[in-house]
PDB file of C-alpha atoms in Angstrom:
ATOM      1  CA  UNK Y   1      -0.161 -23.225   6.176  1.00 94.00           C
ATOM      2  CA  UNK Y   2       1.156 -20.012   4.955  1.00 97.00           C
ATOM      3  CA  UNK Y   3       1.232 -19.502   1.218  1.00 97.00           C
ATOM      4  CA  UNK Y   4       2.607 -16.244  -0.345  1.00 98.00           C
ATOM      5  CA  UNK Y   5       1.109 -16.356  -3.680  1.00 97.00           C
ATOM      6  CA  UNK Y   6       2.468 -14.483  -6.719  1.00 95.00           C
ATOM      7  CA  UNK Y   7       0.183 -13.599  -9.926  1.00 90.00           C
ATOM      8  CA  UNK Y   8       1.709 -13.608 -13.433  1.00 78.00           C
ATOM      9  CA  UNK Y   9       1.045 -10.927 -15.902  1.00 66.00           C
ATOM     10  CA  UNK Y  10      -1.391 -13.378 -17.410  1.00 62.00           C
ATOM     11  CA  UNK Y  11      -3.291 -13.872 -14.801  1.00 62.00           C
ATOM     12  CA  UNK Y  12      -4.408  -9.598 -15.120  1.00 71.00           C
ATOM     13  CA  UNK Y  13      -3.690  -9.580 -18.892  1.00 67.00           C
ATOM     14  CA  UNK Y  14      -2.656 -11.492 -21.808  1.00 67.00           C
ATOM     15  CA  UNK Y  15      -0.749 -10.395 -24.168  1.00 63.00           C
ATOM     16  CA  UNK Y  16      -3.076  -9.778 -26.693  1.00 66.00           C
ATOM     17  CA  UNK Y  17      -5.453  -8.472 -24.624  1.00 69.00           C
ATOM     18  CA  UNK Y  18      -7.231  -4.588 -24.436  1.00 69.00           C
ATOM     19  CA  UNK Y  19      -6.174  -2.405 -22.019  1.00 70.00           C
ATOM     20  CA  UNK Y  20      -9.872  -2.419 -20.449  1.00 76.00           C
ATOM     21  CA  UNK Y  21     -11.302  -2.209 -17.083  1.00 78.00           C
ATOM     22  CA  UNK Y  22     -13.217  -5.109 -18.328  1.00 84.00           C
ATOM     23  CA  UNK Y  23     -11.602  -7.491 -19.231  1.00 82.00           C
ATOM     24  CA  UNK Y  24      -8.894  -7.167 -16.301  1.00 81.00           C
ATOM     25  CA  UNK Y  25     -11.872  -8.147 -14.090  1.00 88.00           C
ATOM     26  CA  UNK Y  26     -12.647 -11.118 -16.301  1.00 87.00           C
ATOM     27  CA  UNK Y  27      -8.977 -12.515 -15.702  1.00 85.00           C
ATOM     28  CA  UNK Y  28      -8.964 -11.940 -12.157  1.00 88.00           C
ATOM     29  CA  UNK Y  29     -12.242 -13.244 -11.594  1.00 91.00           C
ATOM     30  CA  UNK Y  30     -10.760 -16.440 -12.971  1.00 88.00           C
ATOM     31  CA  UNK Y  31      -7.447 -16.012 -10.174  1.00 90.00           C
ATOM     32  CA  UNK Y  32     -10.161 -14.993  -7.738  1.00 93.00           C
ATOM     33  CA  UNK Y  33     -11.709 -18.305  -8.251  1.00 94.00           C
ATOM     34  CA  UNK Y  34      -8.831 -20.366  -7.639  1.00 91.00           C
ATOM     35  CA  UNK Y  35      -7.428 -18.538  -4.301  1.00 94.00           C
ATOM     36  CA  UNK Y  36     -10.231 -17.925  -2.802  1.00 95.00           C
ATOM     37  CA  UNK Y  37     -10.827 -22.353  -1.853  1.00 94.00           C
ATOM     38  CA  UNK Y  38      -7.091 -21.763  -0.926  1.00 93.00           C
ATOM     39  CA  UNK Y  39      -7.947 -18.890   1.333  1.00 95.00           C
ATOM     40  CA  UNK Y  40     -10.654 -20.365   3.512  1.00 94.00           C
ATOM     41  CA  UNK Y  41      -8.113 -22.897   4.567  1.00 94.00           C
ATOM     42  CA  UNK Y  42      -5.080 -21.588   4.719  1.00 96.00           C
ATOM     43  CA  UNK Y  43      -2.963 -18.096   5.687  1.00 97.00           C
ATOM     44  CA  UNK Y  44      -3.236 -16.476   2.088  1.00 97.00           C
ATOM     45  CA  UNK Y  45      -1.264 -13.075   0.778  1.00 98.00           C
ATOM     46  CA  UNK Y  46      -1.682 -12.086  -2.648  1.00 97.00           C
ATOM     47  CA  UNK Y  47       1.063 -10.062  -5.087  1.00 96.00           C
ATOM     48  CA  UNK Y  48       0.909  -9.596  -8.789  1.00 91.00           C
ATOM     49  CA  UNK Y  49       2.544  -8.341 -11.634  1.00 82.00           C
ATOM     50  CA  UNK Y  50       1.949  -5.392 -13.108  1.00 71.00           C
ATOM     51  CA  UNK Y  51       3.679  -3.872 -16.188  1.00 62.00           C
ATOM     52  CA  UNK Y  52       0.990  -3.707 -18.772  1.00 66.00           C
ATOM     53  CA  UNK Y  53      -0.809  -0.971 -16.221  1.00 68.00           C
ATOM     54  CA  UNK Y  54       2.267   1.076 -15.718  1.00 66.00           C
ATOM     55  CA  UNK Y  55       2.870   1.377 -19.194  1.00 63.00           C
ATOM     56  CA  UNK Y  56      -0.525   2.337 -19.710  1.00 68.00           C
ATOM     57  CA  UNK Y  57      -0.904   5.059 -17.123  1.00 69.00           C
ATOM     58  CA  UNK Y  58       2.171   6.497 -18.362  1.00 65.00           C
ATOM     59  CA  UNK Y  59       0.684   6.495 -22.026  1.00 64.00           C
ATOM     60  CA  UNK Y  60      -2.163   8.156 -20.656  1.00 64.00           C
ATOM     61  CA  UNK Y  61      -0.709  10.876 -18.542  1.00 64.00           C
ATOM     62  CA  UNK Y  62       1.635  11.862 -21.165  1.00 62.00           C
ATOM     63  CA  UNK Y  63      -1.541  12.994 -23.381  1.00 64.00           C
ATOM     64  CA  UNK Y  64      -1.424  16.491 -20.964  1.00 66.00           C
ATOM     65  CA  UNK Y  65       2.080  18.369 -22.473  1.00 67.00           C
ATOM     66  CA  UNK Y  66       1.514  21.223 -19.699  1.00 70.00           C
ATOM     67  CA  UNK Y  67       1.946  18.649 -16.873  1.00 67.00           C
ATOM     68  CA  UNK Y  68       5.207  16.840 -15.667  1.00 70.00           C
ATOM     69  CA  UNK Y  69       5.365  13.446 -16.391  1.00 68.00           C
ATOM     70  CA  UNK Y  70       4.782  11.059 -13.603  1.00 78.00           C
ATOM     71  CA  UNK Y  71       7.208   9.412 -12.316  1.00 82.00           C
ATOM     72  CA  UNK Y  72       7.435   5.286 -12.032  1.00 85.00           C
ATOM     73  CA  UNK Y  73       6.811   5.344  -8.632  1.00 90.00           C
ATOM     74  CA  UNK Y  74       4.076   7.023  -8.300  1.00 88.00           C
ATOM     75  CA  UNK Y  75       2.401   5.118 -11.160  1.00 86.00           C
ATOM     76  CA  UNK Y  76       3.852   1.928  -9.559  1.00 88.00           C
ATOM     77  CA  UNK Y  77       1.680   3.336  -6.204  1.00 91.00           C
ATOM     78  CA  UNK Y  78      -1.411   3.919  -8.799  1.00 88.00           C
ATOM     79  CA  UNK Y  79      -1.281  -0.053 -10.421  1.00 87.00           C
ATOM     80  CA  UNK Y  80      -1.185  -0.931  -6.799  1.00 91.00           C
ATOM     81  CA  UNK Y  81      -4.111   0.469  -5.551  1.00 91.00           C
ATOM     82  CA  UNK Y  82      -6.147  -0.321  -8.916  1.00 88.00           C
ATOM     83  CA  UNK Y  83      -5.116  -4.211  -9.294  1.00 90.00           C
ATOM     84  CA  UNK Y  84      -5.721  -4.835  -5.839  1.00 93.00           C
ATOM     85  CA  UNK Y  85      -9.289  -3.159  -5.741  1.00 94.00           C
ATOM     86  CA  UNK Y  86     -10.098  -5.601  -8.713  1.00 92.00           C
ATOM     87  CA  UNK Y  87      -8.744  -8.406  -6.832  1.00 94.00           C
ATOM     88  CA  UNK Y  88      -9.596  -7.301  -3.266  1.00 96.00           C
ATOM     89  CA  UNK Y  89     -13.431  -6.957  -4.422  1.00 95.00           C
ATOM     90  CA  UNK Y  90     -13.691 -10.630  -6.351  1.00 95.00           C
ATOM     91  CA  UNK Y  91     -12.010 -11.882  -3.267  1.00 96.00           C
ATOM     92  CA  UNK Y  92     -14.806 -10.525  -0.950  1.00 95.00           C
ATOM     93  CA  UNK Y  93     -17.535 -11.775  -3.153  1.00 95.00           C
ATOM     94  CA  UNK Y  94     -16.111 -15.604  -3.112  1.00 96.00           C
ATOM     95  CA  UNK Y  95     -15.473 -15.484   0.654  1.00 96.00           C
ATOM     96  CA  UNK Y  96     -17.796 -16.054   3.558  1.00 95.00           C
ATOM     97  CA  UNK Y  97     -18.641 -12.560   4.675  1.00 91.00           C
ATOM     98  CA  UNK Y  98     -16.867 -12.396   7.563  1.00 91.00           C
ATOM     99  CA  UNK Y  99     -13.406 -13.145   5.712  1.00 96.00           C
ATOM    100  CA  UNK Y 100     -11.629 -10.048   5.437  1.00 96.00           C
ATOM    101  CA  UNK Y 101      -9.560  -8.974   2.438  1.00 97.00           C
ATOM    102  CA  UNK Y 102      -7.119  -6.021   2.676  1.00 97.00           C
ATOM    103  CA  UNK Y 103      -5.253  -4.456  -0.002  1.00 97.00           C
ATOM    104  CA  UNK Y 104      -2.111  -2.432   1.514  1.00 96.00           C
ATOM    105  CA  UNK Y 105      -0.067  -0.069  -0.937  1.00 96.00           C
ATOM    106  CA  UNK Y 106       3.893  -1.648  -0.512  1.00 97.00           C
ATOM    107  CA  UNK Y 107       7.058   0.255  -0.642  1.00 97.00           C
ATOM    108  CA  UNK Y 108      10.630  -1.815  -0.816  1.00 97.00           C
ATOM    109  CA  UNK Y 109      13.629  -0.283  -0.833  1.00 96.00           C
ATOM    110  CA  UNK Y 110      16.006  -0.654  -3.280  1.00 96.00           C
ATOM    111  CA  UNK Y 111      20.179   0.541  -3.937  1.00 94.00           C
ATOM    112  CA  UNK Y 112      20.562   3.658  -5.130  1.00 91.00           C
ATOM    113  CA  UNK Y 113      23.975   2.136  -6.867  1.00 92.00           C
ATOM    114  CA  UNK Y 114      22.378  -1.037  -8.042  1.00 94.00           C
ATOM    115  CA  UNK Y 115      23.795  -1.739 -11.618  1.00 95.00           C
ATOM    116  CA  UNK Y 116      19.919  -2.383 -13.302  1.00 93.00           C
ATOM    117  CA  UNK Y 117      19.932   1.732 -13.392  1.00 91.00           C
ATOM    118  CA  UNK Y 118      22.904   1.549 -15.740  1.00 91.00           C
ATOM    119  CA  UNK Y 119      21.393  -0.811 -18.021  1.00 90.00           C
ATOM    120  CA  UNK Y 120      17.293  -1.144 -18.288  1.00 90.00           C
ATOM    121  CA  UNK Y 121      15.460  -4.498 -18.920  1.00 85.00           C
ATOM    122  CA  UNK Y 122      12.224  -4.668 -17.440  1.00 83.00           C
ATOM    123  CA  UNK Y 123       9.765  -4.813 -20.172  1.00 81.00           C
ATOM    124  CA  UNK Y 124       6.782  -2.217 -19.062  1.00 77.00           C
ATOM    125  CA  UNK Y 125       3.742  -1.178 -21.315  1.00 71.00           C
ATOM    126  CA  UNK Y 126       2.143  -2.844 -24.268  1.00 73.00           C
ATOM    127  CA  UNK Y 127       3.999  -4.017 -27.421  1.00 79.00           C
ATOM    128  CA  UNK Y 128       4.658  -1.753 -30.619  1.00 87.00           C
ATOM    129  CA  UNK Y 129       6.014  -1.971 -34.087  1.00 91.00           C
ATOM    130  CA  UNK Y 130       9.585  -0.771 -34.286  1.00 93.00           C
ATOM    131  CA  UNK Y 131       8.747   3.050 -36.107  1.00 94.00           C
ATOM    132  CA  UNK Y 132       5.863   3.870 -33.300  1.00 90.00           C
ATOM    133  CA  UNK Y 133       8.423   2.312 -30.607  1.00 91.00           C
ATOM    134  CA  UNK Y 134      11.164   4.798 -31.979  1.00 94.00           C
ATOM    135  CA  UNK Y 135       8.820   7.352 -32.169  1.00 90.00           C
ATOM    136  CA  UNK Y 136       8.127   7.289 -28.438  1.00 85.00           C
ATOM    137  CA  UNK Y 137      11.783   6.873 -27.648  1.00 90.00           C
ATOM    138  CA  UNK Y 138      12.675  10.210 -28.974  1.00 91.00           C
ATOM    139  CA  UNK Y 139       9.451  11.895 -28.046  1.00 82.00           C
ATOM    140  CA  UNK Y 140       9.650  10.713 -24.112  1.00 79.00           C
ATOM    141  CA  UNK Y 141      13.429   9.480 -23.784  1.00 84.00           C
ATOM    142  CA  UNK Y 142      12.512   6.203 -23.324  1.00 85.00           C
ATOM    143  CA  UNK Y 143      14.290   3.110 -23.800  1.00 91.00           C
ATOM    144  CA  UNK Y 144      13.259   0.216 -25.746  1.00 93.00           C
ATOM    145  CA  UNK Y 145      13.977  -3.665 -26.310  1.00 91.00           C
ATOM    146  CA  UNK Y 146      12.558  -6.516 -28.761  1.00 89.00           C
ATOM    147  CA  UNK Y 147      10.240  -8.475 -27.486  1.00 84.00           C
ATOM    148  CA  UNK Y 148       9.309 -11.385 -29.479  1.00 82.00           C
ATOM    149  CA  UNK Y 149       8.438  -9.860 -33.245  1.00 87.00           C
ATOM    150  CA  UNK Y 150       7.333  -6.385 -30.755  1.00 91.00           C
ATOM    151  CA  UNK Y 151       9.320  -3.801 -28.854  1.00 92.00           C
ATOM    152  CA  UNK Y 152       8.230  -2.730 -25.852  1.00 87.00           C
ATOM    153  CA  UNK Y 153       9.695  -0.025 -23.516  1.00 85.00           C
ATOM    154  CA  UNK Y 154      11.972  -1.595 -20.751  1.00 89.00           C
ATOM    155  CA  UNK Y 155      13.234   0.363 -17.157  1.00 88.00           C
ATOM    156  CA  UNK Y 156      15.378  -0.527 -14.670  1.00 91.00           C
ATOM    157  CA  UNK Y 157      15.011  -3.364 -12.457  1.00 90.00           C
ATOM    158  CA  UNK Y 158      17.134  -2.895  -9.323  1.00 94.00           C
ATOM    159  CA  UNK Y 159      17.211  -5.723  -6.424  1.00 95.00           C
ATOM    160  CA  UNK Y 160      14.581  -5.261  -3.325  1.00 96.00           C
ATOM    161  CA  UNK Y 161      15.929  -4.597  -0.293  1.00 96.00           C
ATOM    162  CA  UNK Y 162      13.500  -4.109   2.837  1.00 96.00           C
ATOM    163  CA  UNK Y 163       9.805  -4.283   2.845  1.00 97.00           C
ATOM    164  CA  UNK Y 164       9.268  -0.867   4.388  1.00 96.00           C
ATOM    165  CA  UNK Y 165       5.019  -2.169   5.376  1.00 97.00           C
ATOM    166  CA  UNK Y 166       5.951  -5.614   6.584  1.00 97.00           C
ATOM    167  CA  UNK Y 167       4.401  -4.961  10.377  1.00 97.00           C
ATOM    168  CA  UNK Y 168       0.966  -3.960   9.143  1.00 97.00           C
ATOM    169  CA  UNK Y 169       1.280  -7.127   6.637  1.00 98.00           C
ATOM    170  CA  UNK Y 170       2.176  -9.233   9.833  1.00 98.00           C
ATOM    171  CA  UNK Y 171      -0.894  -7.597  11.582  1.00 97.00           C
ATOM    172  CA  UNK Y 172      -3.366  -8.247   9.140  1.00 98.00           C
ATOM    173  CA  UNK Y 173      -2.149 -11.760   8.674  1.00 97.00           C
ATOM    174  CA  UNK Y 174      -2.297 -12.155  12.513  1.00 97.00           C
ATOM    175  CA  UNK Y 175      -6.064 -11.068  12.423  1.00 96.00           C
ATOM    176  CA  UNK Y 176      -6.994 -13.475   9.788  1.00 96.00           C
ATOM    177  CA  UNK Y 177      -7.167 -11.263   6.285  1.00 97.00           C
ATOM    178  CA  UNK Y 178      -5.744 -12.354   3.049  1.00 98.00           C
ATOM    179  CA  UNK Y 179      -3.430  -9.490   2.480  1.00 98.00           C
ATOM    180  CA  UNK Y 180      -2.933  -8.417  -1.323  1.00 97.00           C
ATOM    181  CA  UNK Y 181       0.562  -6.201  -1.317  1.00 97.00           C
ATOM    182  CA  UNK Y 182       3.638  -5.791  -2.790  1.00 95.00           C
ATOM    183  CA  UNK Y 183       1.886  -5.331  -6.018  1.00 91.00           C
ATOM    184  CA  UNK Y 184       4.025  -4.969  -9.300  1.00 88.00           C
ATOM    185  CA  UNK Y 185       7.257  -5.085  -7.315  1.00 92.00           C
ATOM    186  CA  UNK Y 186       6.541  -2.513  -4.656  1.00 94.00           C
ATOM    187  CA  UNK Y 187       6.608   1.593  -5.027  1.00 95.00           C
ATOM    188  CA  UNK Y 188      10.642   1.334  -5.114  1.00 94.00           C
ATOM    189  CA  UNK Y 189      12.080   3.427  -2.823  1.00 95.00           C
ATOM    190  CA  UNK Y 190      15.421   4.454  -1.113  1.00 93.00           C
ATOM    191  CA  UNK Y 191      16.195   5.297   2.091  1.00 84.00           C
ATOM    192  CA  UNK Y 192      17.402   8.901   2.775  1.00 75.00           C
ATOM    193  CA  UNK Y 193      18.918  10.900   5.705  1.00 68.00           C
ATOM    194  CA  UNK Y 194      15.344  10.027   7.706  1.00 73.00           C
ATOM    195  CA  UNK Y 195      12.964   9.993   4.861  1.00 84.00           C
ATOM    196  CA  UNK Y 196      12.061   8.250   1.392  1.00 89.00           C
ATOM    197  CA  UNK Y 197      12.590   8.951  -2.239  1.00 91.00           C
ATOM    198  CA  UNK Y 198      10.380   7.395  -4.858  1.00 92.00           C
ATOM    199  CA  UNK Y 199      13.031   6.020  -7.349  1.00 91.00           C
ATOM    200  CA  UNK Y 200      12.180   5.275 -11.011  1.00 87.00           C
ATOM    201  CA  UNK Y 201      12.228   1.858 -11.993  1.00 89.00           C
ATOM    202  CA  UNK Y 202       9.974  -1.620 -11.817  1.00 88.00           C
ATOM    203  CA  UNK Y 203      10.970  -4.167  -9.084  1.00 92.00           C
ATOM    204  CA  UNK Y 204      10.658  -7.198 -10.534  1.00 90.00           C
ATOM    205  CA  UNK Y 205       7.430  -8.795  -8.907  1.00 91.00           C
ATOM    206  CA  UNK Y 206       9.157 -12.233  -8.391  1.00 94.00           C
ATOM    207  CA  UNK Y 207      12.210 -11.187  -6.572  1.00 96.00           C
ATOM    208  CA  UNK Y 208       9.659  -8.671  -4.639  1.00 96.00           C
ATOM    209  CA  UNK Y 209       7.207 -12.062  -3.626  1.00 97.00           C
ATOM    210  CA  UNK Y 210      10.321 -14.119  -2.452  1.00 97.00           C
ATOM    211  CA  UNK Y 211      11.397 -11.592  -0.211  1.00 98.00           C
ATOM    212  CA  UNK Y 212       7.793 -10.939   0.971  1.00 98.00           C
ATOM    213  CA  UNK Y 213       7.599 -15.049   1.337  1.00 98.00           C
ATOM    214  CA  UNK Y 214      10.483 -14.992   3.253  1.00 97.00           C
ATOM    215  CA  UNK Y 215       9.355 -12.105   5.441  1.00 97.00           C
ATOM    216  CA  UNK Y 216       6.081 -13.472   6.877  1.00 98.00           C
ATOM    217  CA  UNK Y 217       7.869 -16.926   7.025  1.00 97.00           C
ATOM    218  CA  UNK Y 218       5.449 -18.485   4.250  1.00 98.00           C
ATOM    219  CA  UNK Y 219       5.527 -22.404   4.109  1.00 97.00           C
ATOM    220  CA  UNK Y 220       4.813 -22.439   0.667  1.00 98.00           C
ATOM    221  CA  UNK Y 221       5.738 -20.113  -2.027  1.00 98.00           C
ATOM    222  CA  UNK Y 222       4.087 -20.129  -5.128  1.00 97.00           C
ATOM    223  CA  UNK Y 223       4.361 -18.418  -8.819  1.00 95.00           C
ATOM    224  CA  UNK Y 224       1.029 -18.838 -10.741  1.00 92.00           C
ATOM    225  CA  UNK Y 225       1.816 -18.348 -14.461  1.00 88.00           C
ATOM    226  CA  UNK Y 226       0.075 -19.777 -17.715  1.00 82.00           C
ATOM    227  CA  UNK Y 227       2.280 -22.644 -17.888  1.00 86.00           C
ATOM    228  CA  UNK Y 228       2.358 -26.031 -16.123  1.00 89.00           C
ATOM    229  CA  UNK Y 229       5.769 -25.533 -14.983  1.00 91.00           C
ATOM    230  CA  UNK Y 230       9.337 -24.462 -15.575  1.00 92.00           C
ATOM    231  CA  UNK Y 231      10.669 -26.819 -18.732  1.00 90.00           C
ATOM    232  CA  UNK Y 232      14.466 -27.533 -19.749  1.00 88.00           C
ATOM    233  CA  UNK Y 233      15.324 -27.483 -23.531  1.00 82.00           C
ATOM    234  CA  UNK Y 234      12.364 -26.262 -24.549  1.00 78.00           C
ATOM    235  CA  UNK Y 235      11.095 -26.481 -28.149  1.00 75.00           C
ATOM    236  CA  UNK Y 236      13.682 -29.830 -28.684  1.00 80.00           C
ATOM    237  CA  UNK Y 237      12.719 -33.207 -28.920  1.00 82.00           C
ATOM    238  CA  UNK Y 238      14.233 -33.271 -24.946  1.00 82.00           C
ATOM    239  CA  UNK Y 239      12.080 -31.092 -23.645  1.00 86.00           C
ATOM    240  CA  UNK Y 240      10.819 -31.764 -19.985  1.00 91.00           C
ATOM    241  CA  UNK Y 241       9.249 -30.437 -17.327  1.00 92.00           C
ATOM    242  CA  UNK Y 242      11.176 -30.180 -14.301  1.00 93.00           C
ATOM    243  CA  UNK Y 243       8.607 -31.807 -11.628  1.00 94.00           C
ATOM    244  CA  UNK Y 244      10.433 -31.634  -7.802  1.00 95.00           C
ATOM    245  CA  UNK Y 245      14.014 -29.936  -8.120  1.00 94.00           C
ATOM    246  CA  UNK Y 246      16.537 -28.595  -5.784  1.00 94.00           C
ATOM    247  CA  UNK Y 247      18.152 -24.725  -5.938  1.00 95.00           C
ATOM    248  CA  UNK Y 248      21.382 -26.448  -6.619  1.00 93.00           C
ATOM    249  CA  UNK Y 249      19.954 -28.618  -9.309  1.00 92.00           C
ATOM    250  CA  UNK Y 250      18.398 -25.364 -11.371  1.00 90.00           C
ATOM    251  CA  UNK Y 251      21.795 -23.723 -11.449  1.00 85.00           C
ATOM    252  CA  UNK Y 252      22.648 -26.474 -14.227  1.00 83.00           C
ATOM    253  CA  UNK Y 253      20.149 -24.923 -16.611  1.00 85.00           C
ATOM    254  CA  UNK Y 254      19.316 -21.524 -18.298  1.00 83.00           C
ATOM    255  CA  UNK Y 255      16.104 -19.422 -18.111  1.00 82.00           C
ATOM    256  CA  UNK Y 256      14.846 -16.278 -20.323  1.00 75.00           C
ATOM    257  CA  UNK Y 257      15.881 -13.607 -18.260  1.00 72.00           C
ATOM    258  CA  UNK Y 258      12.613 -12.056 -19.584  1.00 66.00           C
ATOM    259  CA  UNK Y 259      10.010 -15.406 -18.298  1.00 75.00           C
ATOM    260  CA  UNK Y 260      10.968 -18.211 -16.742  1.00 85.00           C
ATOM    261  CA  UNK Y 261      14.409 -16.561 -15.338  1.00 88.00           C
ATOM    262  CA  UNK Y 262      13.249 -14.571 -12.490  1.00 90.00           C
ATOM    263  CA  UNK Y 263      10.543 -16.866 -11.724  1.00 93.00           C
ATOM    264  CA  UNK Y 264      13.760 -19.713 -11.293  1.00 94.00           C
ATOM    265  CA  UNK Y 265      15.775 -17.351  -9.718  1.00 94.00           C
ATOM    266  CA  UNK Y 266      13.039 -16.097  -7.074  1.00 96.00           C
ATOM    267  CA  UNK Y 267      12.435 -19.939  -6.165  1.00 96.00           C
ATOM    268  CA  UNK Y 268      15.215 -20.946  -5.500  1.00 96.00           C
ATOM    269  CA  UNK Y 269      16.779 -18.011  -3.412  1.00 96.00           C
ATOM    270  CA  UNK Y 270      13.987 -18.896  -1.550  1.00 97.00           C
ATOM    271  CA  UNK Y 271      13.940 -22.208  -0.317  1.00 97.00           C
ATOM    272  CA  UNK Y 272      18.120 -21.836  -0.245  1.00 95.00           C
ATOM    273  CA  UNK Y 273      17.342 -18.937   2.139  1.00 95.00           C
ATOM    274  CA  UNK Y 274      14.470 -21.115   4.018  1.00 96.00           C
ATOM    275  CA  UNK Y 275      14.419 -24.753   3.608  1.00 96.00           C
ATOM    276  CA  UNK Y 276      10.913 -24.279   2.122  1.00 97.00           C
ATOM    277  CA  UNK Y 277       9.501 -25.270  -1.016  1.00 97.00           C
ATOM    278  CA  UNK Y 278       8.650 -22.803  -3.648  1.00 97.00           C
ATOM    279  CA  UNK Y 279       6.541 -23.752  -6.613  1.00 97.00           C
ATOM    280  CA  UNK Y 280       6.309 -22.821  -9.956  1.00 95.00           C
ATOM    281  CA  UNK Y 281       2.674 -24.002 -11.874  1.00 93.00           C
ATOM    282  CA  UNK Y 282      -0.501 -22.951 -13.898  1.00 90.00           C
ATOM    283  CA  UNK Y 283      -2.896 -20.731 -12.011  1.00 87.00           C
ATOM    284  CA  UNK Y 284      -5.727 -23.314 -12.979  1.00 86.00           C
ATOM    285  CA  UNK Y 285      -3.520 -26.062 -11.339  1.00 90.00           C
ATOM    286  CA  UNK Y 286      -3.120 -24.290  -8.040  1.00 91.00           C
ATOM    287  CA  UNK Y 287      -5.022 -26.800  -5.510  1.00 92.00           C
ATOM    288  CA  UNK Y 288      -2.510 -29.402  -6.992  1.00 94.00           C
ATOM    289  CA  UNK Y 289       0.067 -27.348  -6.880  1.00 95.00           C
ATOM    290  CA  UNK Y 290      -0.131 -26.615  -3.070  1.00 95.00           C
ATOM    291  CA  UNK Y 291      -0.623 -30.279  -2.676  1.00 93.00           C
ATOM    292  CA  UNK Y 292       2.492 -31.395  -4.192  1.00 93.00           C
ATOM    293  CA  UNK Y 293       0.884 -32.819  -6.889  1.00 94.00           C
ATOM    294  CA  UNK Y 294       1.607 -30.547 -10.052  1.00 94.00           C
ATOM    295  CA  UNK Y 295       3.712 -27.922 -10.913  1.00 94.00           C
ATOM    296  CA  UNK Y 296       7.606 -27.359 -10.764  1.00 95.00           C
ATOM    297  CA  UNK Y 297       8.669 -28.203  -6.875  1.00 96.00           C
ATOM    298  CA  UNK Y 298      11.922 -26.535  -5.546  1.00 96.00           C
ATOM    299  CA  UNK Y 299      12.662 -28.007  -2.339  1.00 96.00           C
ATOM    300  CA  UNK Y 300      15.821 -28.123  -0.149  1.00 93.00           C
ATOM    301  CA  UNK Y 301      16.976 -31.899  -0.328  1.00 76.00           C
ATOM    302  CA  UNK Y 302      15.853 -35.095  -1.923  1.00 64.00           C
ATOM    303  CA  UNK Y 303      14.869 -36.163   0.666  1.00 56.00           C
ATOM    304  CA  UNK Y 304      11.772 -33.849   0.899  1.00 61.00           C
ATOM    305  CA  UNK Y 305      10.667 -34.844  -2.415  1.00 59.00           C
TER     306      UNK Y 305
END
């Protein structure tokens, strides 16, 4: 079985975590643990989330004032690169030697015209108290949204288009490797007259892993998050978890555009788009998950339930 498998923010960083090398390793040695059993039986690639690292590279190349700041792309390129190390290298050391691992920096093209560049809502960065967020909005330009009792920095979030690397993922799938890509989204791009522009804004990781599921024609594609699944009225005495659900039966409900939404959204364009199930679930549930057996279950009909 193929199984596209999409990392949560928590699964690289909690929210009150420090931005460390350290403890980054710590969480994904925890993620590493749970897809590598998955990966010696079945066709595994790998994405993840990555907005706590963009916002802190950007923090940290905006301490030179004689330099440009860099642009979202390129720092999307940087998480990339620097996630999937962390992941590519606990990967190897769970996996029989001869099980090869490949990290592959991703660019997806996005609109140019997409309406997310008119209005920003991707939450990026780490959190701040209103007077240091406002501080950095006039210092940088940035734009920033509540978050909780926090404000974070938020950038747009246009649609992906095209996985411009989906032959070399198809190779290395063909010869075997998990493949970790598409990280954070992508590097968003647009296509020009014959060449690409780096664009600035965040993919959104989810929307970016359906596409790649439906790409490399996954069987199974699944959201690990820090939550057993994707409830309905939440925080009220009917609260629920939704256990095996169709795309037709979600569009009765509302999601937080900034959590669960996307996550809904990305499963069940998928298995709409496919006839394949998509999965919601807890990162420590993920065997079960796969099986059927935990987890929020998208699936085409009743009749696959």
């Amino acid at each position: 079985m193929r199984i596209v498998l999409a990392l949560g923010g928590n699964a690289l960083l909690r929210r009150s975590d420090p931005l460390t090398t350290e403890v980054q390793r710590r969480n994904i040695r925890v993620a590493a643990e749970a897809i590598a059993p998955l990966a010696e039986e079945h066709s595994v690639v790998v994405a993840h989330g990555n907005g706590p690292q963009v916002g802190l590279l950007s923090l940290q190349a905006s301490a030179y004032p004689d330099a440009e700041p860099y642009p979202l792309d390129v720092l999307d390129a940087g998480t990339q690169g620097m996630i999937g190390y962390l992941i590519q290298q606990e990967l190897r050391s769970l996996l029989p030697p001869g099980h090869q691992v490949a990290t592959l920096l991703t660019m997806i093209t996005v609109d140019p015209d997409d309406p997310a560049f008119a209005e920003p809502a991707k939450f990026v960065g780490p959190i701040y108290d209103k007077q240091t967020a406002t501080e950095l909005a006039a210092e940088h330009g940035w734009v920033f949204r509540q978050d909780g009792l926090a404000w974070r920095r938020v950038v747009p979030s246009p649609k992906p288009q095209q996985i411009v690397e989906i032959v070399p993922v198809k190779w290395l799938l063909a010869h075997g490797a998990v493949v970790i890509c598409a990280g954070g989204g992508g590097i968003p791009t647009a296509m020009g007259v014959g060449s690409l522009t780096g664009v600035e804004a965040v993919i959104d990781k989810d929307f970016a892993a359906g596409l790649l599921a439906e790409q490399v024609h996954a069987d199974l594609f699944l959201m690990a998050t820090d939550v057993d699944g994707v409830y309905v009225h939440r925080g009220t005495p009917e609260q629920r978890r939704l256990d095996w659900v169709t795309p037709e039966e979600l569009t009765g409900y509302e999601f937080a555009a900034g959590s669960m939404g996307p996550k809904v959204a990305a499963a069940a364009r998928f298995t709409a788009g496919t006839g394949r199930r998509a999965a919601i679930g807890a990162l420590t549930d993920i065997a079960r998950v796969v099986a059927g057996n935990a987890g929020t279950n998208v699936v085409a009909g009743k009749e696959n339930r």
